[in-house]
PDB file of C-alpha atoms in Angstrom:
ATOM      1  CA  MET A 107     139.120 124.069  34.955  1.00 50.00           C
ATOM      2  CA  ARG A 108     137.178 125.047  38.101  1.00 50.00           C
ATOM      3  CA  GLU A 109     138.581 122.222  40.202  1.00 60.00           C
ATOM      4  CA  THR A 110     142.084 122.939  38.962  1.00 81.00           C
ATOM      5  CA  ILE A 111     141.967 126.669  39.753  1.00 85.00           C
ATOM      6  CA  SER A 112     140.391 126.140  43.171  1.00 90.00           C
ATOM      7  CA  ALA A 113     142.642 123.214  44.085  1.00 92.00           C
ATOM      8  CA  LEU A 114     145.828 125.013  43.013  1.00 93.00           C
ATOM      9  CA  LEU A 115     144.794 128.217  44.750  1.00 94.00           C
ATOM     10  CA  LEU A 116     143.892 126.491  48.017  1.00 95.00           C
ATOM     11  CA  ALA A 117     147.093 124.415  47.960  1.00 95.00           C
ATOM     12  CA  TRP A 118     149.116 127.609  47.427  1.00 95.00           C
ATOM     13  CA  TYR A 119     147.238 129.354  50.239  1.00 95.00           C
ATOM     14  CA  ASP A 120     147.661 126.454  52.661  1.00 95.00           C
ATOM     15  CA  GLN A 121     151.429 126.703  52.177  1.00 95.00           C
ATOM     16  CA  ASN A 122     151.893 130.474  51.774  1.00 94.00           C
ATOM     17  CA  ALA A 123     149.249 132.276  53.794  1.00 94.00           C
ATOM     18  CA  ARG A 124     150.597 134.851  56.176  1.00 94.00           C
ATOM     19  CA  THR A 125     150.005 134.135  59.836  1.00 95.00           C
ATOM     20  CA  LEU A 126     147.605 136.865  60.909  1.00 95.00           C
ATOM     21  CA  PRO A 127     145.809 137.132  64.267  1.00 95.00           C
ATOM     22  CA  TRP A 128     142.333 137.038  62.716  1.00 95.00           C
ATOM     23  CA  ARG A 129     142.986 134.011  60.531  1.00 92.00           C
ATOM     24  CA  GLY A 130     141.982 130.480  61.394  1.00 85.00           C
ATOM     25  CA  ILE A 131     139.417 131.723  63.904  1.00 84.00           C
ATOM     26  CA  HIS A 132     135.851 131.390  62.732  1.00 88.00           C
ATOM     27  CA  ASP A 133     134.619 134.247  64.882  1.00 95.00           C
ATOM     28  CA  PRO A 134     132.384 136.750  63.078  1.00 97.00           C
ATOM     29  CA  TYR A 135     133.378 139.532  65.490  1.00 98.00           C
ATOM     30  CA  ARG A 136     137.099 139.149  64.777  1.00 97.00           C
ATOM     31  CA  THR A 137     136.477 138.820  61.038  1.00 97.00           C
ATOM     32  CA  TRP A 138     134.283 141.933  61.064  1.00 98.00           C
ATOM     33  CA  VAL A 139     136.742 144.063  63.050  1.00 98.00           C
ATOM     34  CA  SER A 140     139.722 142.974  60.938  1.00 97.00           C
ATOM     35  CA  GLU A 141     137.932 143.494  57.621  1.00 95.00           C
ATOM     36  CA  THR A 142     136.759 146.924  58.746  1.00 96.00           C
ATOM     37  CA  MET A 143     140.247 147.935  59.859  1.00 96.00           C
ATOM     38  CA  LEU A 144     141.744 146.644  56.614  1.00 93.00           C
ATOM     39  CA  GLN A 145     139.550 148.859  54.433  1.00 90.00           C
ATOM     40  CA  GLN A 146     141.970 151.186  52.635  1.00 85.00           C
ATOM     41  CA  THR A 147     144.697 150.242  55.141  1.00 88.00           C
ATOM     42  CA  ARG A 148     147.668 147.909  54.737  1.00 89.00           C
ATOM     43  CA  VAL A 149     147.898 144.717  56.791  1.00 92.00           C
ATOM     44  CA  GLN A 150     151.164 145.761  58.477  1.00 92.00           C
ATOM     45  CA  ALA A 151     149.566 148.977  59.704  1.00 92.00           C
ATOM     46  CA  VAL A 152     146.525 147.131  61.097  1.00 96.00           C
ATOM     47  CA  LEU A 153     148.359 144.472  63.144  1.00 96.00           C
ATOM     48  CA  GLU A 154     149.195 146.672  66.152  1.00 95.00           C
ATOM     49  CA  TYR A 155     145.783 148.365  66.153  1.00 96.00           C
ATOM     50  CA  TYR A 156     143.973 145.059  65.925  1.00 97.00           C
ATOM     51  CA  ALA A 157     145.900 143.577  68.868  1.00 96.00           C
ATOM     52  CA  ARG A 158     145.220 146.623  71.034  1.00 96.00           C
ATOM     53  CA  PHE A 159     141.555 146.769  69.990  1.00 97.00           C
ATOM     54  CA  MET A 160     140.968 143.072  70.737  1.00 97.00           C
ATOM     55  CA  ALA A 161     142.756 143.281  74.085  1.00 97.00           C
ATOM     56  CA  GLU A 162     140.395 146.021  75.223  1.00 97.00           C
ATOM     57  CA  LEU A 163     137.242 145.169  73.246  1.00 98.00           C
ATOM     58  CA  PRO A 164     137.332 141.361  72.897  1.00 98.00           C
ATOM     59  CA  ASP A 165     133.683 140.909  71.931  1.00 98.00           C
ATOM     60  CA  VAL A 166     130.635 142.669  70.565  1.00 98.00           C
ATOM     61  CA  TYR A 167     129.353 143.455  74.086  1.00 98.00           C
ATOM     62  CA  ALA A 168     132.520 145.327  75.012  1.00 98.00           C
ATOM     63  CA  LEU A 169     132.434 147.258  71.723  1.00 98.00           C
ATOM     64  CA  ALA A 170     128.764 148.174  72.179  1.00 98.00           C
ATOM     65  CA  ALA A 171     129.437 149.469  75.710  1.00 98.00           C
ATOM     66  CA  VAL A 172     132.640 151.447  75.076  1.00 98.00           C
ATOM     67  CA  GLY A 173     132.452 155.229  75.119  1.00 97.00           C
ATOM     68  CA  GLU A 174     133.076 157.036  71.861  1.00 95.00           C
ATOM     69  CA  GLU A 175     136.098 158.893  73.233  1.00 96.00           C
ATOM     70  CA  ARG A 176     137.819 155.639  74.217  1.00 97.00           C
ATOM     71  CA  LEU A 177     136.852 153.998  70.916  1.00 97.00           C
ATOM     72  CA  PHE A 178     138.422 156.860  68.977  1.00 96.00           C
ATOM     73  CA  LYS A 179     141.551 156.657  71.109  1.00 96.00           C
ATOM     74  CA  LEU A 180     141.903 152.964  70.207  1.00 96.00           C
ATOM     75  CA  TRP A 181     141.296 153.834  66.543  1.00 96.00           C
ATOM     76  CA  GLU A 182     143.615 156.856  66.549  1.00 93.00           C
ATOM     77  CA  GLY A 183     146.025 156.703  63.616  1.00 92.00           C
ATOM     78  CA  LEU A 184     143.910 154.377  61.449  1.00 91.00           C
ATOM     79  CA  GLY A 185     141.942 157.277  59.987  1.00 88.00           C
ATOM     80  CA  TYR A 186     138.495 157.098  58.424  1.00 87.00           C
ATOM     81  CA  TYR A 187     136.787 157.446  61.805  1.00 91.00           C
ATOM     82  CA  SER A 188     133.407 156.714  60.236  1.00 94.00           C
ATOM     83  CA  ARG A 189     134.540 153.059  60.240  1.00 95.00           C
ATOM     84  CA  ALA A 190     134.876 153.152  64.044  1.00 96.00           C
ATOM     85  CA  ARG A 191     131.516 154.930  64.412  1.00 97.00           C
ATOM     86  CA  ASN A 192     129.833 152.312  62.234  1.00 97.00           C
ATOM     87  CA  LEU A 193     131.440 149.462  64.180  1.00 97.00           C
ATOM     88  CA  HIS A 194     130.091 150.993  67.378  1.00 98.00           C
ATOM     89  CA  ARG A 195     126.592 151.540  65.986  1.00 98.00           C
ATOM     90  CA  ALA A 196     126.445 148.029  64.516  1.00 98.00           C
ATOM     91  CA  ALA A 197     127.686 146.501  67.789  1.00 98.00           C
ATOM     92  CA  GLN A 198     124.857 148.249  69.608  1.00 98.00           C
ATOM     93  CA  VAL A 199     122.353 146.879  67.086  1.00 98.00           C
ATOM     94  CA  LEU A 200     123.795 143.379  67.503  1.00 98.00           C
ATOM     95  CA  VAL A 201     123.581 143.559  71.285  1.00 98.00           C
ATOM     96  CA  ASN A 202     120.208 145.310  71.545  1.00 97.00           C
ATOM     97  CA  ASP A 203     118.354 143.644  68.662  1.00 96.00           C
ATOM     98  CA  CYS A 204     120.142 140.313  68.122  1.00 95.00           C
ATOM     99  CA  GLY A 205     121.195 139.247  71.619  1.00 96.00           C
ATOM    100  CA  GLY A 206     124.841 139.727  70.661  1.00 96.00           C
ATOM    101  CA  GLU A 207     124.617 137.147  67.872  1.00 96.00           C
ATOM    102  CA  PHE A 208     125.776 137.853  64.348  1.00 97.00           C
ATOM    103  CA  PRO A 209     123.435 137.119  61.460  1.00 96.00           C
ATOM    104  CA  HIS A 210     124.743 134.211  59.377  1.00 94.00           C
ATOM    105  CA  THR A 211     123.787 135.374  55.890  1.00 96.00           C
ATOM    106  CA  ARG A 212     125.225 138.062  53.665  1.00 96.00           C
ATOM    107  CA  GLU A 213     121.775 139.611  53.236  1.00 97.00           C
ATOM    108  CA  GLU A 214     121.178 139.896  56.996  1.00 97.00           C
ATOM    109  CA  LEU A 215     124.702 141.213  57.619  1.00 98.00           C
ATOM    110  CA  LEU A 216     124.082 143.970  55.060  1.00 97.00           C
ATOM    111  CA  ARG A 217     121.428 145.408  57.393  1.00 96.00           C
ATOM    112  CA  LEU A 218     124.070 146.345  59.971  1.00 97.00           C
ATOM    113  CA  PRO A 219     125.251 149.973  59.957  1.00 95.00           C
ATOM    114  CA  GLY A 220     128.399 150.389  57.884  1.00 95.00           C
ATOM    115  CA  VAL A 221     128.494 146.798  56.597  1.00 97.00           C
ATOM    116  CA  GLY A 222     128.731 146.781  52.820  1.00 95.00           C
ATOM    117  CA  ASP A 223     128.686 144.000  50.271  1.00 94.00           C
ATOM    118  CA  TYR A 224     132.339 143.013  50.568  1.00 94.00           C
ATOM    119  CA  THR A 225     132.408 142.955  54.393  1.00 96.00           C
ATOM    120  CA  ALA A 226     129.102 141.066  54.613  1.00 97.00           C
ATOM    121  CA  SER A 227     130.401 138.495  52.144  1.00 97.00           C
ATOM    122  CA  ALA A 228     133.729 138.139  53.962  1.00 96.00           C
ATOM    123  CA  ILE A 229     132.011 137.573  57.327  1.00 97.00           C
ATOM    124  CA  ALA A 230     129.453 135.149  55.869  1.00 97.00           C
ATOM    125  CA  SER A 231     132.061 133.067  54.044  1.00 96.00           C
ATOM    126  CA  ILE A 232     134.923 133.135  56.567  1.00 96.00           C
ATOM    127  CA  ALA A 233     132.947 132.871  59.811  1.00 96.00           C
ATOM    128  CA  PHE A 234     129.942 130.856  58.637  1.00 96.00           C
ATOM    129  CA  GLY A 235     131.108 128.986  55.520  1.00 95.00           C
ATOM    130  CA  ALA A 236     128.528 130.613  53.249  1.00 97.00           C
ATOM    131  CA  PRO A 237     129.321 130.195  49.537  1.00 96.00           C
ATOM    132  CA  VAL A 238     129.394 133.905  48.678  1.00 96.00           C
ATOM    133  CA  PRO A 239     132.183 135.764  46.869  1.00 95.00           C
ATOM    134  CA  ALA A 240     134.078 138.431  48.811  1.00 94.00           C
ATOM    135  CA  ALA A 241     135.436 140.330  45.838  1.00 91.00           C
ATOM    136  CA  ASP A 242     137.638 143.250  46.814  1.00 88.00           C
ATOM    137  CA  GLY A 243     140.114 144.999  44.508  1.00 86.00           C
ATOM    138  CA  ASN A 244     142.731 142.302  45.072  1.00 86.00           C
ATOM    139  CA  VAL A 245     140.315 139.540  44.090  1.00 89.00           C
ATOM    140  CA  LEU A 246     139.038 141.403  41.037  1.00 90.00           C
ATOM    141  CA  ARG A 247     142.642 141.972  39.918  1.00 87.00           C
ATOM    142  CA  VAL A 248     143.386 138.237  40.216  1.00 89.00           C
ATOM    143  CA  PHE A 249     140.429 137.326  38.013  1.00 88.00           C
ATOM    144  CA  ALA A 250     141.184 140.039  35.473  1.00 89.00           C
ATOM    145  CA  ARG A 251     144.645 138.507  35.108  1.00 89.00           C
ATOM    146  CA  LEU A 252     143.305 134.956  35.101  1.00 87.00           C
ATOM    147  CA  ASP A 253     140.961 135.872  32.245  1.00 88.00           C
ATOM    148  CA  ASN A 254     143.644 138.002  30.539  1.00 90.00           C
ATOM    149  CA  SER A 255     141.183 140.893  30.596  1.00 90.00           C
ATOM    150  CA  SER A 256     141.982 144.564  30.304  1.00 91.00           C
ATOM    151  CA  ALA A 257     138.585 145.525  31.762  1.00 91.00           C
ATOM    152  CA  ASP A 258     138.656 148.326  34.313  1.00 92.00           C
ATOM    153  CA  ILE A 259     137.891 146.539  37.593  1.00 90.00           C
ATOM    154  CA  THR A 260     136.685 149.792  39.148  1.00 90.00           C
ATOM    155  CA  LYS A 261     133.724 149.891  36.743  1.00 93.00           C
ATOM    156  CA  PRO A 262     130.463 148.292  37.981  1.00 93.00           C
ATOM    157  CA  ALA A 263     130.037 146.054  34.910  1.00 93.00           C
ATOM    158  CA  ALA A 264     133.539 144.601  35.254  1.00 91.00           C
ATOM    159  CA  LYS A 265     133.092 144.158  38.990  1.00 92.00           C
ATOM    160  CA  ARG A 266     129.839 142.232  38.421  1.00 92.00           C
ATOM    161  CA  GLU A 267     131.474 140.075  35.741  1.00 91.00           C
ATOM    162  CA  PHE A 268     134.504 139.143  37.840  1.00 91.00           C
ATOM    163  CA  THR A 269     132.446 138.658  41.006  1.00 92.00           C
ATOM    164  CA  ALA A 270     130.325 136.157  39.067  1.00 92.00           C
ATOM    165  CA  ARG A 271     133.550 134.419  38.002  1.00 90.00           C
ATOM    166  CA  VAL A 272     134.723 134.251  41.627  1.00 91.00           C
ATOM    167  CA  LEU A 273     131.478 132.506  42.555  1.00 92.00           C
ATOM    168  CA  GLU A 274     131.686 130.223  39.519  1.00 90.00           C
ATOM    169  CA  GLU A 275     135.123 128.948  40.602  1.00 90.00           C
ATOM    170  CA  MET A 276     134.303 128.752  44.320  1.00 93.00           C
ATOM    171  CA  PRO A 277     134.598 125.307  45.920  1.00 92.00           C
ATOM    172  CA  LYS A 278     131.446 124.890  47.995  1.00 87.00           C
ATOM    173  CA  GLU A 279     133.294 123.000  50.742  1.00 91.00           C
ATOM    174  CA  ARG A 280     135.830 125.799  51.489  1.00 93.00           C
ATOM    175  CA  PRO A 281     134.349 129.192  50.557  1.00 95.00           C
ATOM    176  CA  GLY A 282     136.046 131.129  53.370  1.00 95.00           C
ATOM    177  CA  PRO A 283     139.584 129.862  52.704  1.00 95.00           C
ATOM    178  CA  TYR A 284     138.964 130.306  48.954  1.00 95.00           C
ATOM    179  CA  ASN A 285     138.033 133.978  49.441  1.00 95.00           C
ATOM    180  CA  GLU A 286     140.997 134.488  51.771  1.00 95.00           C
ATOM    181  CA  ALA A 287     143.305 132.751  49.292  1.00 95.00           C
ATOM    182  CA  LEU A 288     142.191 135.078  46.507  1.00 93.00           C
ATOM    183  CA  MET A 289     142.709 138.118  48.750  1.00 91.00           C
ATOM    184  CA  GLU A 290     146.163 136.835  49.711  1.00 92.00           C
ATOM    185  CA  LEU A 291     147.194 136.121  46.115  1.00 92.00           C
ATOM    186  CA  GLY A 292     146.037 139.582  45.078  1.00 87.00           C
ATOM    187  CA  ALA A 293     147.840 141.247  47.978  1.00 87.00           C
ATOM    188  CA  LEU A 294     151.121 139.326  47.721  1.00 87.00           C
ATOM    189  CA  VAL A 295     151.536 138.266  44.104  1.00 86.00           C
ATOM    190  CA  CYS A 296     149.202 140.096  41.698  1.00 80.00           C
ATOM    191  CA  LEU A 297     150.219 143.573  42.752  1.00 73.00           C
TER     192      LEU A 297
END
C-alpha cells in the first residue's frame, strides 16, 4: 500500500502543484521564510509579501542586518509580528554562530529561535532531503481521511499517530516533494 499511496500522491502533485515562488528551489532560507509567512496565513495573501521580502532581504545576511523598523514595514499586514521578530533573531544566530549556513537536520533547526517542529521538518525535508514528516493541519487531515478516522487531529495523541503514519508512507527518495504534496492535497482537495 505504501508504494501505491506515495506513487499516486507524487504523480498527482507533479501534475497539479501550484506554481509558487518558493517551490522547486532547494534553498533553506526561502523555505524558512515562506513556511514562517504561511503560518496561519493563506497562500494568496503571502505571495505579495514574499516577493517584496525576498526582493529586499534575499538572504540570511540581509535579514540579520535589517533594522527592526524596516523589517516590520515589510511584514506589515501579515500580522503575528512575533514571527518576524523570530526570523530576525534566528537570522542573527545563523550569521553570528553558523557562518550564515543553515543546519541540515530537524534537531539542529529546532535550536533556532521561533523554529518549531513543523517548520524544522519542512526545511529539513524540502531543502535538504531529510526523511522527516512535516505534518501540519492539512497533512493530518489527509491522513485522518485516508484512515477513515474521526480522531480529533488537534489532540496530541492523534497528531502523534498521524505523524507516524506520514513517516511510514514516506518515500525515502523524495521526502520533500512528498511533504509538499501532502500539504497541497490538504490545502486544495481535503478542505
